[in-house]
């Protein structure tokens, strides 16, 4: 068991499941010989052949629609969209079909597909390569949206996503692809979906985040610990559906909450969490909920992306303000 | 240096509008059983359409799309398919669906606003009606891939309209079908209108069949009001696909003798003359005349058929009208394989509300 | 000045602006001879000819992309998507281009287009004809999302949308198309965008809604008045950006808020409003914010749509619960 | 009844890979000024690409897409267009952009992650670089409509890659261009690869030009490494469009001699032999040899040209490197014509943060 990166963990999970599930296929652009532009699918073609590892023509709407058809027919397709900035043509298939097949046929047909995409900023990529629009998917009933934030969770959550009988949008924080390594055992054990992970227990304030922003959030928690503020850090992990139980329980203890996301603010996942806290947890709040988010601006090109993305400092600042609230 | 590559699209017809054959007929034209099956489906479909429109007029179902005048396409496609094949329909393929395992009660449930219409387990792998235009075409490619991957001797038939050929989905689907050599036949019901938009405004291409050239696959045009041509050429394409010969695009030229749906008034945008001219091309009398000329059909058979069809339809309509209302909570119960925790509360709130309304 | 319906008001605004703005064109499916499936564009072809009233081929992605091109070139295209259920192929153009042209060229180019679509349930329409996914658009930075709820506001807001120098998604609550009539003067006066409208002043509780749901909300307010509860009713009207000033001011007075929407709950516009109240208005809240929304389910086919959509009773119930909160 | 409609696609070339003419040459082949302009643009583009790659390697710009080996397309298109025409590029049209009013500093700013690169007011109506594949094709149709609507004698030229032809957007755009008879020329740089995906996996169609048949508009293939063929046939299509003759699709066959971008390693997926074989088709020496054989180019001219190009590029690079950093708040300042109220607070919070970081 060697230490591996998040993108290697994605690859490991794909490898594992391809080996054990003959109904699984992967499809997308450049995922074959090239092994994916981030190398997430490297080695799959060599091992499983071009019957199961399918380089597609360049058409995201078609990739999603084809995956829907495969899945309805009982295969377990894992489709890659090369960057989240190119996922929009695939939305129609997700909202109009993937999410509805089971419901509209009262269970006669279903759609066990995974739509994977690297997402998020921070790697100085060209225009359209740094998107975080998970909220658009989180609004769609009938699908799941899952975001890992570490190699172990990438491995376990991706296995769970592939085995899930319903459609899952699986977003990989590309800034974390090679940011850190963890020991990941290739034991085929999935992690549960629909549940948060408490990464750091704490008693003073609850910090909720997901994807790449967890790293800033954890750094902020460390820094705050030095200031005597004991923050609980929760990895949301499954963005839809949201495990509010864990969050409410935590905020019930701490009375304070800061939500951290990279995405634009309006109608985002942080809005939903804050709204639910305001509905269901209002009486346990000692201070207003704060959201540390990307701005409601177009994700700027990379010379300014550092100014767009919430950094440790903004999180620390928000926590201090929340703690100071009397 | 100059070089020229050429492509072609063929048009096929066996029966003239008056039912007279032209040129050599295919063997099926001599097979009374096949002809009767085609004819029966067309007549049944037409009677079903009529009945459904009446149900809509009396508020017993919602918006409904008739296939009046286009019955030869449904019949030909339905008959050409094997039971194990998979149909991926749009919303105007009443005849094709009735040829397969869809029952009138299923279709009425669907148009009556009830998801149970697409739930009949006998439907097997057949796809539900697809309302968003051409979004089913790429799905058809995925299904065809699955069949090929499993080396099953099955074929997918995907139906769409002339308007549907304008959407990128259609092009992306035929392109993939070509690139992956999929067992997939696309049948375009070119009924010459997409609601109020005539074929001439959809595209400058002389035929819709030639769109297949963009995907490097064969495209043919057939007289979609000639049931023998539809049955023959669709079967040919299906069996070619079954044998590994890859996809085909078939443009079946027909005409929408009805309004777009019950929500539409076609007199707003097309002339009576045009409509009348196309009535003469009606596929139902065409096949009837052909059979009659060959002594394969009698007035008595006709009246028995109509009586039987009507009786069956009435029985089905009654089934539909008697169906218990859907349970409100069913909108939750089939959303996921297992209802996520956070939705229990929403489902509960619906139940509480319902019971307090009692 | 005769009383007209909402859809007639849309038509009147289109007529007015076509007459006064030679750069304006309309495009979409069945908008010409047929006058639109809801008759919103009726008479335009006869009056302005097929150079300016353009029946397009059947392709929503193309309709949006073409409108973007027209707008960048300085025309003022008003594109119709026949139903919101078919708008998804147009999202890519809105998020990747319409919203970005001005920003990515630092003002050299811009995109003054309007994308109109009827939306919402309640008219017993077929599958996919009853969508309310305004939140997916409200998440996109760089665009506006506007929803009228009455004939007068439809007229004034649509004029404003067409004249706005940036892209506007204009969603028309089709259940209200012919629900009521108002006297609308064809004076060419636009209403302001980016601002709420207080439809009913009140002192006990603030009800925020938009589109068709305002009618249930107003009915609920009437009913509550009979019970001695004086509700303020706010029409959000512009969904993005949100005029929080008006809402905060109102909730500052009433201390209580119920948000009513037809759309699914998670990551919706109601979530954003609730979140902002929890951030900026927490201390004026006497009771938890409540949201009365559609469920997080696929919009059911019409036999069940009445069970999906919030009705007066659910709103009244939520208000009572909020008022009873001690 | 059988009927056959036929279609064809022609392939054109004037210069063989060795620079020798074949068949009759068009008048421009005798025009030294045109030949020099084409050659200069190709050489300049190649030197710019080289320099940009060096800047990327040293972290001074981000990911960059070279056009190595495909310079004849940019040069031919750029030269064929009139100043008032409008270019709607993808991201690999360095030469065409440089032929128009884009400066090296603009392009470096863009690839350096700075929106100001597309802001130069001299660019007029030319579109910014488009990264999402083929999404600009439908926009091109909208622009072409606007031109036609205003009865301006202008033409839109939209460039895309072989991979770009697989997207529904492209098909929807050519279909509309045909249906509306728009003044619009599509030029496909078929460099035979879409990152690692070869042309053969994109589509089964024998040519990309034949995709035009689906839209009922003319499609031609040309040798995209023959600058004379590109210049001649693109100009022909542009002038035809300007005269009201409608759209054309031109497939220019070339080869990507470089990696996809600086983020790519093409050795992972294609063979050295293939690459070497295509080096022989390089457009730059091809035109040079042609000019030399006609005494239209000398070694001295070559060295002056290279020296001048390099000097200009260095000056531009310096301009780029000297550019003041963009203001953080600029991400708000161009979002809307007027910043909505709710964003003032967000903008303010950014300013406060920045100033506290000082
Ligand atoms: C994507 C999409 N856009 C618009 C509609 C609304 N609509 C329903 S049917 C139709 C016309 C379809 O024409 P065609 O494909 O020729 O099929 P036909 O109705 O003639 O059978 C339209 C525009 C839709 N269902 N889906
Ligand atoms: C919609 C979309 N999907 C994926 C990508 C990522 N991507 C960038 S370039 C490219 C290949 C493009 O191939 P082609 O059209 O042949 O142009 P070329 O790069 O060869 O010039 C891909 C897949 C993208 N930019 N846009
Ligand atoms: Mg039609
Ligand atoms: Mg290419």
Tab-separated table of C-alpha atoms in Angstrom, chain A residues 28-37 39 42 55-60 82 85-86 89 124-129 265-266 293-311 313-314, chain D residues 61-63 109-116 129 131-133 163-164 166-168 194-197 201-203 264-265 268-269 320 323-328 330-332 335 342-343 346 349-350 353-354 356-357:
chain	number	residue	atom	x	y	z
A	28	UNK	CA	-15.131	10.265	-22.820
A	29	UNK	CA	-12.651	12.377	-24.729
A	30	UNK	CA	-8.996	11.338	-24.664
A	31	UNK	CA	-9.576	8.726	-21.990
A	32	UNK	CA	-8.134	5.863	-24.034
A	33	UNK	CA	-4.588	5.898	-25.388
A	34	UNK	CA	-3.993	9.235	-23.733
A	35	UNK	CA	-5.320	8.066	-20.371
A	36	UNK	CA	-7.262	11.276	-19.841
A	37	UNK	CA	-5.862	14.781	-19.849
A	39	UNK	CA	-4.333	10.751	-16.382
A	42	UNK	CA	-4.415	5.836	-17.545
A	55	UNK	CA	-12.746	7.387	-26.769
A	56	UNK	CA	-15.775	9.276	-28.017
A	57	UNK	CA	-16.209	11.921	-30.657
A	58	UNK	CA	-16.081	15.452	-29.282
A	59	UNK	CA	-19.644	16.063	-28.080
A	60	UNK	CA	-20.586	16.310	-24.432
A	82	UNK	CA	-12.931	16.729	-19.692
A	85	UNK	CA	-16.558	24.180	-18.140
A	86	UNK	CA	-17.698	21.872	-20.935
A	89	UNK	CA	-24.296	20.564	-23.079
A	124	UNK	CA	-3.776	28.574	-13.702
A	125	UNK	CA	-5.752	26.941	-16.467
A	126	UNK	CA	-7.153	28.689	-19.542
A	127	UNK	CA	-10.577	30.296	-19.732
A	128	UNK	CA	-13.490	27.889	-19.016
A	129	UNK	CA	-11.211	25.409	-17.255
A	265	UNK	CA	-22.605	32.663	-4.007
A	266	UNK	CA	-26.146	33.077	-5.297
A	293	UNK	CA	-17.662	31.960	-1.238
A	294	UNK	CA	-16.506	32.863	-4.669
A	295	UNK	CA	-17.963	36.111	-5.900
A	296	UNK	CA	-21.042	36.354	-8.091
A	297	UNK	CA	-18.748	37.138	-10.981
A	298	UNK	CA	-17.566	35.124	-13.922
A	299	UNK	CA	-14.589	33.061	-12.772
A	300	UNK	CA	-11.800	35.396	-13.855
A	301	UNK	CA	-8.959	34.279	-16.057
A	302	UNK	CA	-6.038	33.026	-14.056
A	303	UNK	CA	-4.180	36.219	-13.329
A	304	UNK	CA	-7.036	37.117	-11.022
A	305	UNK	CA	-8.234	33.712	-9.907
A	306	UNK	CA	-6.343	34.026	-6.642
A	307	UNK	CA	-8.435	37.077	-5.863
A	308	UNK	CA	-11.619	35.212	-6.666
A	309	UNK	CA	-11.123	32.064	-4.663
A	310	UNK	CA	-11.613	32.174	-0.929
A	311	UNK	CA	-8.299	31.709	0.837
A	313	UNK	CA	-7.383	34.354	5.397
A	314	UNK	CA	-10.971	35.022	4.388
D	61	UNK	CA	2.138	32.708	-19.838
D	62	UNK	CA	-0.168	29.761	-19.199
D	63	UNK	CA	-1.176	26.913	-21.467
D	109	UNK	CA	-2.218	38.690	-22.516
D	110	UNK	CA	-4.990	36.234	-23.284
D	111	UNK	CA	-2.824	33.152	-22.866
D	112	UNK	CA	-1.285	34.876	-19.887
D	113	UNK	CA	-4.679	34.682	-18.186
D	114	UNK	CA	-5.781	38.249	-18.691
D	115	UNK	CA	-9.113	39.354	-20.142
D	116	UNK	CA	-7.541	42.499	-21.530
D	129	UNK	CA	-10.924	33.414	-28.927
D	131	UNK	CA	-12.391	27.869	-25.972
D	132	UNK	CA	-15.519	25.697	-25.672
D	133	UNK	CA	-15.414	23.751	-28.901
D	163	UNK	CA	-12.922	17.588	-33.568
D	164	UNK	CA	-15.249	20.558	-33.613
D	166	UNK	CA	-18.520	16.305	-34.107
D	167	UNK	CA	-20.467	18.706	-31.955
D	168	UNK	CA	-24.126	19.329	-32.592
D	194	UNK	CA	-8.402	16.405	-31.507
D	195	UNK	CA	-5.933	16.186	-28.673
D	196	UNK	CA	-5.347	12.401	-28.743
D	197	UNK	CA	-8.392	11.444	-30.759
D	201	UNK	CA	-12.505	8.054	-34.393
D	202	UNK	CA	-14.434	11.318	-34.718
D	203	UNK	CA	-16.618	10.213	-37.570
D	264	UNK	CA	-0.037	17.943	-23.873
D	265	UNK	CA	2.498	15.272	-24.762
D	268	UNK	CA	1.829	9.385	-25.757
D	269	UNK	CA	-0.577	8.739	-28.577
D	320	UNK	CA	3.251	42.186	-22.717
D	323	UNK	CA	1.810	45.435	-18.851
D	324	UNK	CA	0.502	46.535	-15.485
D	325	UNK	CA	-1.258	43.743	-13.604
D	326	UNK	CA	-5.021	43.716	-13.989
D	327	UNK	CA	-7.006	45.266	-11.167
D	328	UNK	CA	-8.700	42.654	-9.003
D	330	UNK	CA	-12.016	44.470	-12.767
D	331	UNK	CA	-13.775	41.130	-12.387
D	332	UNK	CA	-16.752	43.189	-11.244
D	335	UNK	CA	-19.649	42.027	-15.594
D	342	UNK	CA	-26.025	43.518	-4.559
D	343	UNK	CA	-22.553	43.258	-6.057
D	346	UNK	CA	-18.931	41.900	-2.815
D	349	UNK	CA	-15.141	43.251	0.302
D	350	UNK	CA	-12.585	42.440	-2.368
D	353	UNK	CA	-9.185	42.560	1.457
D	354	UNK	CA	-6.748	43.759	-1.153
D	356	UNK	CA	-5.463	44.952	3.980
D	357	UNK	CA	-3.085	42.646	2.110
